[in-house]
Coordinates of C-alpha atoms in Angstrom, one line a residue:
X22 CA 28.3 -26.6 32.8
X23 CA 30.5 -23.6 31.0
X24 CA 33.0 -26.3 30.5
X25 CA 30.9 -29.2 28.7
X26 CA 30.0 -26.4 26.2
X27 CA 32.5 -25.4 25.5
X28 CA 33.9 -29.4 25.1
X29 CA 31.0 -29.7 23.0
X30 CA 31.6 -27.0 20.8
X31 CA 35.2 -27.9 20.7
X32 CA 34.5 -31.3 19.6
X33 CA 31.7 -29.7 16.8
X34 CA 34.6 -28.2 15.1
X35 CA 37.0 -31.0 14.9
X36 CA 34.2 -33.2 13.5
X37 CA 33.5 -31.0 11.2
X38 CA 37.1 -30.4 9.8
X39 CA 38.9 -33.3 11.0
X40 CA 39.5 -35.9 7.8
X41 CA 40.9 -38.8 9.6
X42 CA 38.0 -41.2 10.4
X43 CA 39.4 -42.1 14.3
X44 CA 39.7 -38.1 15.1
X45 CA 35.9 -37.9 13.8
X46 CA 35.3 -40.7 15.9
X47 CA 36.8 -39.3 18.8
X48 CA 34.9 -36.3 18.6
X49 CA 31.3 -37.6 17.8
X50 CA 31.8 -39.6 21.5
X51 CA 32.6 -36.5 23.3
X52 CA 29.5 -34.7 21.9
X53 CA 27.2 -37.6 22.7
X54 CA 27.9 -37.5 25.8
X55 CA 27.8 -34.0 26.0
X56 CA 24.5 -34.0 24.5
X57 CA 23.4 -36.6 27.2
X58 CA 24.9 -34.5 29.7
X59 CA 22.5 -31.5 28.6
X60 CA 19.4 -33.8 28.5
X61 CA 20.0 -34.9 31.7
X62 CA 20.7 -31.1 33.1
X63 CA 17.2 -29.8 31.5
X64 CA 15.5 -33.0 32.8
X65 CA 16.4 -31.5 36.3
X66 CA 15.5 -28.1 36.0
X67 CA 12.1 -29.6 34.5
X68 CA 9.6 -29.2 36.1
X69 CA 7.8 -32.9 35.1
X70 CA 11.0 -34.5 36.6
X71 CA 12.0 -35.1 32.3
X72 CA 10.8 -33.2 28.7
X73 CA 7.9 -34.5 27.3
X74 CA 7.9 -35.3 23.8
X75 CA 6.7 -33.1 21.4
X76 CA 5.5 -35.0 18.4
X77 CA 3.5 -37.2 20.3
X78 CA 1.8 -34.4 23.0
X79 CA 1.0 -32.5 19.4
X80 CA -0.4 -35.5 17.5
X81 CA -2.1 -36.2 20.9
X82 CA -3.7 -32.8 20.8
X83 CA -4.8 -32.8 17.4
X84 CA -6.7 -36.3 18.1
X85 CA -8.1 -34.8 20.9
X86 CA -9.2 -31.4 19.1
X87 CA -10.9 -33.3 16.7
X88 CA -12.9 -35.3 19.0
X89 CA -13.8 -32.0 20.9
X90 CA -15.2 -30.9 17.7
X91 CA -17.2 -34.2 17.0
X92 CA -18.6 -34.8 20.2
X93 CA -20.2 -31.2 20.8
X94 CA -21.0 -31.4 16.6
X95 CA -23.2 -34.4 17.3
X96 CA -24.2 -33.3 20.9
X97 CA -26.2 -30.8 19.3
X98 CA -27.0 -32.5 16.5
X99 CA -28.7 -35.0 17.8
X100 CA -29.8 -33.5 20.9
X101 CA -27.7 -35.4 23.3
X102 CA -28.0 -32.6 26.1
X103 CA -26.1 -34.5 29.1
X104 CA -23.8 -36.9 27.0
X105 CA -22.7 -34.2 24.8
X106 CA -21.9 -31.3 27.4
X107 CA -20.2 -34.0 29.4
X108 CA -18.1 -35.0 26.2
X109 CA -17.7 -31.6 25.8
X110 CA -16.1 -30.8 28.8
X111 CA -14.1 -34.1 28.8
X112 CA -12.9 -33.8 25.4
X113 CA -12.2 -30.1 25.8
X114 CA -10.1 -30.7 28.9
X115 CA -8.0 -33.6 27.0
X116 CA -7.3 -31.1 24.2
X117 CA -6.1 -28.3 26.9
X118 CA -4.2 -30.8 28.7
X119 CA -2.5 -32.0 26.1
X120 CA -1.7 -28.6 24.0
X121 CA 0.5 -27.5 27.9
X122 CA 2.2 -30.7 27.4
X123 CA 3.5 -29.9 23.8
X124 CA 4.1 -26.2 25.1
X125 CA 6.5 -27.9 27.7
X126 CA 7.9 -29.7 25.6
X127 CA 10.0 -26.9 23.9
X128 CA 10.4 -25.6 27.2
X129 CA 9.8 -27.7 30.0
X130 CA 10.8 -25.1 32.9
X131 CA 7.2 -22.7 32.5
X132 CA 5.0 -23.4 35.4
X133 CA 2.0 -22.5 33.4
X134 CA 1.6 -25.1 30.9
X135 CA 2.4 -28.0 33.2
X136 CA -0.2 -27.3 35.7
X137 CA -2.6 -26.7 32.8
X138 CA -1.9 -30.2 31.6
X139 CA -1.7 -32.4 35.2
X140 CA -5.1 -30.4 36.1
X141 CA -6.9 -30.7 32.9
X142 CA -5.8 -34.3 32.3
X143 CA -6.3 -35.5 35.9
X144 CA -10.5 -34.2 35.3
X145 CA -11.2 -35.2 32.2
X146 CA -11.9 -38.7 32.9
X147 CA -14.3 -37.6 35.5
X148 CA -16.4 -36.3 33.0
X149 CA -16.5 -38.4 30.5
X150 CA -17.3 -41.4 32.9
X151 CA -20.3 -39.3 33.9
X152 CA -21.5 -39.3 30.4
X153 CA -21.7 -43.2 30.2
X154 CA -22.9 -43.3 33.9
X155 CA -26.1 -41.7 32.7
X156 CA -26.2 -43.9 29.9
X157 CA -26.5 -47.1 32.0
X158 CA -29.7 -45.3 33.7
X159 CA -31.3 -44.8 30.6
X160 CA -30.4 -48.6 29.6
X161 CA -32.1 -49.4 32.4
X162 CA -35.1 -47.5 31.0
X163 CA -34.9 -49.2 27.6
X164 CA -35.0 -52.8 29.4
X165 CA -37.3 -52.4 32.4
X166 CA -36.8 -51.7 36.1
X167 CA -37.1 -55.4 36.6
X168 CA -33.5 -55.9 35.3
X169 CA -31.6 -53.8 37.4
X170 CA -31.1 -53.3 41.3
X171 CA -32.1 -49.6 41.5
X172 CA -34.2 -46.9 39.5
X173 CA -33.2 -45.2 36.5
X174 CA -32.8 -42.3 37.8
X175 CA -31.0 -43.8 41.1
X176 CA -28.4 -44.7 39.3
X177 CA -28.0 -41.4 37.5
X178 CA -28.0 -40.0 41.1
X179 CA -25.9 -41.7 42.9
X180 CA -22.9 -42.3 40.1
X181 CA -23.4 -38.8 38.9
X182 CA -22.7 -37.0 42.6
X183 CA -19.9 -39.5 43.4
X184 CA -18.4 -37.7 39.8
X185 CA -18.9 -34.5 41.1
X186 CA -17.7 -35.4 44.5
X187 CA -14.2 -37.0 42.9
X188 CA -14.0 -33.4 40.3
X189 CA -14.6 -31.8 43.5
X190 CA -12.0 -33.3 45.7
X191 CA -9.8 -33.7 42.3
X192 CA -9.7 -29.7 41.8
X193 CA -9.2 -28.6 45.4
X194 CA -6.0 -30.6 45.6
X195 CA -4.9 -29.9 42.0
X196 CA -5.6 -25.8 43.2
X197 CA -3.4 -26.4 46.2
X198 CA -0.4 -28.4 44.2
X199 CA -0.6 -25.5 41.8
X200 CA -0.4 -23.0 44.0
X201 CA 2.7 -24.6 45.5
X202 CA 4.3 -25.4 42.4
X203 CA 4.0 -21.6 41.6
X204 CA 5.6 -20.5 44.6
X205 CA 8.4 -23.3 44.6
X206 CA 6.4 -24.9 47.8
X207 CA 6.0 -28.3 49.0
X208 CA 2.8 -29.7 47.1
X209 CA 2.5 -32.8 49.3
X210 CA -0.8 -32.1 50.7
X211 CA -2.4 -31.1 47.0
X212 CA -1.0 -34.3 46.2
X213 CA -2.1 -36.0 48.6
X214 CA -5.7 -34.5 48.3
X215 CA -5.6 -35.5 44.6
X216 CA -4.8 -39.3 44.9
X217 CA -7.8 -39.6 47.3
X218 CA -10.0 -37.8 44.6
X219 CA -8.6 -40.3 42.0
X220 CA -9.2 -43.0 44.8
X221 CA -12.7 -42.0 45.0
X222 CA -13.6 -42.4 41.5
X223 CA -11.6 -45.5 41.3
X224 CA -14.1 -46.7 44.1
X225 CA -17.1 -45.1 42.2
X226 CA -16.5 -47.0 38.9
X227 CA -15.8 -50.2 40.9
X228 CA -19.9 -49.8 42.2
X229 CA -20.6 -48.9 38.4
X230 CA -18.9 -51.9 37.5
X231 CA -21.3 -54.2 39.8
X232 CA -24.3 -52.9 38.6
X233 CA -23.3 -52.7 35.2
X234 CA -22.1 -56.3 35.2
X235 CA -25.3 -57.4 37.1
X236 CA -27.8 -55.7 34.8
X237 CA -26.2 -57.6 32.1
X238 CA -26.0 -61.0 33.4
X239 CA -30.3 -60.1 33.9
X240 CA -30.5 -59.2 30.5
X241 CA -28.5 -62.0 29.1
X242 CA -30.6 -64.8 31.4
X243 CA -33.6 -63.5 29.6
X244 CA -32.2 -63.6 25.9
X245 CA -30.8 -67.0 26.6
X246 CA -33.9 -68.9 28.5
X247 CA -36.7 -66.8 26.8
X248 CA -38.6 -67.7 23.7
X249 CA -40.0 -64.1 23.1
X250 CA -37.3 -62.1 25.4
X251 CA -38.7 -58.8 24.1
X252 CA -42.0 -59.6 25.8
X253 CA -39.5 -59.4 29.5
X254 CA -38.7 -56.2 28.3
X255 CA -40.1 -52.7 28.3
X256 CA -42.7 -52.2 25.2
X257 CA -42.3 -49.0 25.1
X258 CA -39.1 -48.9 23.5
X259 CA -38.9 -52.2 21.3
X260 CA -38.0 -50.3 18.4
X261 CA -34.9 -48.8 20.1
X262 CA -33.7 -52.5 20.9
X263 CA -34.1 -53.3 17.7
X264 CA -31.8 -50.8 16.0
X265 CA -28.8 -51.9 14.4
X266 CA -26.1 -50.4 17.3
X267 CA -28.2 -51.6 19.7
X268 CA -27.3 -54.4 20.8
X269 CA -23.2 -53.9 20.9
X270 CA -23.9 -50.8 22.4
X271 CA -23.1 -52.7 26.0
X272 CA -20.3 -54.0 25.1
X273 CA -18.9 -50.4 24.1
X274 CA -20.2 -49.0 27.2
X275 CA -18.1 -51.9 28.9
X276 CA -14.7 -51.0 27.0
X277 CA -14.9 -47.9 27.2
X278 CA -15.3 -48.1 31.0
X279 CA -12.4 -50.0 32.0
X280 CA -10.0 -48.1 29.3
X281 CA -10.7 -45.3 32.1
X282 CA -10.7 -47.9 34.4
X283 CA -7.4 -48.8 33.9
X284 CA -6.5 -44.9 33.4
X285 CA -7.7 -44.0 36.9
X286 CA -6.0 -46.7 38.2
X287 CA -2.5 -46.2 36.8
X288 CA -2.9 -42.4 37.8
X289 CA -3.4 -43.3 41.2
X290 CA 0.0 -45.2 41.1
X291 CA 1.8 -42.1 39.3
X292 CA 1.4 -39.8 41.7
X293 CA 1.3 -41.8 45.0
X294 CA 4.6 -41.9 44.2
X295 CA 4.9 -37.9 43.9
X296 CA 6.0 -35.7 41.5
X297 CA 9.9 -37.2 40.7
X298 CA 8.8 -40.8 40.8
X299 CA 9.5 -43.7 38.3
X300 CA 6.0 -43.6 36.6
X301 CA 5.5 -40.1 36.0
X302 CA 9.2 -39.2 35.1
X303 CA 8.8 -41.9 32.2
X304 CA 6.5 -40.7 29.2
X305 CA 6.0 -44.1 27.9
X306 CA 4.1 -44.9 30.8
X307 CA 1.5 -42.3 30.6
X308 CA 1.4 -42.7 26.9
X309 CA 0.2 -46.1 26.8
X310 CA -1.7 -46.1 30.4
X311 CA -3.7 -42.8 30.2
X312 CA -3.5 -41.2 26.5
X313 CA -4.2 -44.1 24.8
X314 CA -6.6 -45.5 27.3
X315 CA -8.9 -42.6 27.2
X316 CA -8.5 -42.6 23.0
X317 CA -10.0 -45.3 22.5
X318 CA -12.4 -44.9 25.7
X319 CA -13.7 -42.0 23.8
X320 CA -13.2 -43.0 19.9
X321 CA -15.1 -45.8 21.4
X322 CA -18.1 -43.8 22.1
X323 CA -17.7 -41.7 19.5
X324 CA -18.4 -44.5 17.1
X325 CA -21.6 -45.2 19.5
X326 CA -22.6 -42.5 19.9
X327 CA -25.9 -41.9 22.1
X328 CA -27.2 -40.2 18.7
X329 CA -26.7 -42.8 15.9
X330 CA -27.6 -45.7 18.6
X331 CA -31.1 -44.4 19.7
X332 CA -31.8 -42.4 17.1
X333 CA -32.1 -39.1 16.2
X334 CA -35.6 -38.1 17.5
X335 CA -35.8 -40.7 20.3
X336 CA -36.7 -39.7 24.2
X337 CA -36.0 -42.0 26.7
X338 CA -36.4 -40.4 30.1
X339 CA -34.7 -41.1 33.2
X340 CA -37.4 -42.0 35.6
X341 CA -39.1 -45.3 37.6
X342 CA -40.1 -48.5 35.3
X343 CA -41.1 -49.9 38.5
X344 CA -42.1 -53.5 36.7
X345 CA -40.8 -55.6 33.5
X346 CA -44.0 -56.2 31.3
X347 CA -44.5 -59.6 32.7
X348 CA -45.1 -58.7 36.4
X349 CA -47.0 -55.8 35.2
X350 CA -49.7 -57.8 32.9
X351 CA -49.5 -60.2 36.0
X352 CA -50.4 -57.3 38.9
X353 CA -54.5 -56.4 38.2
X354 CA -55.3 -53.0 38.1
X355 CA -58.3 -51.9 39.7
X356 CA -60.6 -50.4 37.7
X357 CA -62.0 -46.5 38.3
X358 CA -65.6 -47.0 37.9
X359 CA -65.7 -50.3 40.2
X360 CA -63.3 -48.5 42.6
X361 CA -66.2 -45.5 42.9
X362 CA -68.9 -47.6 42.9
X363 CA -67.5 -49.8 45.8
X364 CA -66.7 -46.9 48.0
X365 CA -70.2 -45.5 47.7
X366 CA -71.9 -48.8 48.8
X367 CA -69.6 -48.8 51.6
X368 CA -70.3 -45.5 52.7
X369 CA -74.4 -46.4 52.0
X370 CA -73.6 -49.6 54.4
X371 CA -71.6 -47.2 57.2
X372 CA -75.1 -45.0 56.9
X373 CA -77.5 -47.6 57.6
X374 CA -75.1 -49.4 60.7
X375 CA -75.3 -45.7 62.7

């Protein structure tokens, strides 16, 4: 090491007073390589197995700042309780994640800021996906019961614990890799404990997926073989369905699920194959297959925003719309008055028998 610096700064001097252009030549070969040599020295003391870049982990943590700062602004604006603390959570761990990364990158041996980043970034995701799972509960609110296989508020169950579960199992292994990483330990099993969190939610979105996909195929059969496909649909919030956002609105909620989609997936692939392996020692890779994923997973939502598509002073709860409108004008209901005057006959009738 003593050696190629001083080579290097041997070779500085001559370029810099040498006149003849093959002397000059000579010397700007030796310091490339010994600049090469450097990289390659910090890239093994580093603790990401390379040196992340800097201008794109900053740019990447202003972007994320700012949509920190828009999704809790119109969380509370608009009173989107769930969507926006998700969002804010999600956002805020992007922003964290990626500020540790730009730290490393002017000095990529600190501890600190790389297990800020792989912690924060690795539950991020989970957070924002259970934003958009509750959206697809109250979708199924806005539409009817009748178009879905489960409750509301089913859905908003079961997708929202397996999120909590894959956070869960996501932070205990992150904890344990941490705590080895600190103390220059063998983080196999936080690893380890970490992919089958990712795995989880991988799985979890895959179920999303199926009923996502279904209820739309429901919803699209009624659109394309009904006359009147508002009268298949719950009355009770016609004027919702026929905002402007509206009806792209499911096509964003689709996007922006498999850009995390495809995140979760790649991330299970990174670090199945540990902490020196192909994926996560080369940047460009996480740059295209998690940064910008979850950009545009969140600019996408962003844009429709819970707020602007169901308007400001709209309340759709999560709960059981049991029937579409059709099988409920179709079911009689009995009526109070008949019901009371019935059961007193029969009791008259049970009077006279004894």
């Amino acid at each position: 090491m003593l050696s190629v610096s001083e080579e290097y700064l041997n070779n500085e001097y001559i370029y810099a007073t040498a006149t003849e252009s093959s002397v000059r030549a000579s010397a700007a070969s030796v310091i490339a390589e010994a600049t090469a040599y450097f990289q390659d020295y910090q890239d093994d003391l580093s603790v990401y197995g390379m040196t992340p870049s800097y201008g794109g982990n900053m740019a990447l943590a202003i972007v994320m700042g700012i949509f920190f700062v828009l999704s809790t602004g119109l969380g509370l604006y608009y009173k989107q309780w769930w969507f926006g603390t998700c969002f804010f959570f999600g956002c805020g761990l992007e922003f964290a994640g990626y500020v540790g990364r730009t730290v490393s990158a002017k000095d990529p041996v600190l501890v600190d800021p790389f297990l800020d980043q792989i912690i924060s970034l690795t539950l991020a995701p989970a957070f924002i996906m259970g934003g958009i799972y509750y959206m697809l509960a109250k979708l199924c609110s806005i539409f009817g019961e009748g178009h879905s296989k489960l409750k509301p508020m089913s859905y908003a169950k079961i997708f929202i614990i397996c999120d909590l579960v894959s956070i869960i199992i996501q932070a205990v292994g992150g904890g344990m890799a941490a705590s080895a990483a600190a103390n220059y330990e063998n983080a196999d099993t936080g690893t380890h404990i970490m992919v089958a969190g990712l795995a989880f939610q991988v799985a979890s979105m895959t179920l999303f997926l199926y009923f996502w996909f279904d209820m739309c195929y429901s919803i699209y059969k009624v659109y394309r073989t009904s006359e009147n496909p508002d009268d298949e649909f719950n009355d009770e919030f016609k004027d919702i369905r026929q905002r402007p956002m509206f009806n792209t609105f499911p096509v964003a909620i689709t996007l922006s699920t498999l850009f995390v989609y495809v995140r979760c997936i790649y991330r299970v692939a990174e670090l199945s194959e540990g902490w020196r392996g192909h994926l996560i020692t080369e940047e460009i890779y996480f740059l295209i297959l998690d940064s910008l994923m979850m950009c545009l997973a969140i600019v996408i939502m962003l844009i429709y925003f819970p707020g602007f598509v169901f308007g400001k002073d709209s309340h759709i709860p999560v709960k059981g719309f049991r029937l579409s409108r059709k099988k409920k004008e179709e079911t009689p209901q009995p009526d109070g008055d008949k019901l009371l005057t019935d059961n007193n006959e029969q009791s008259a009738t049970d009077k006279d028998s004894v």
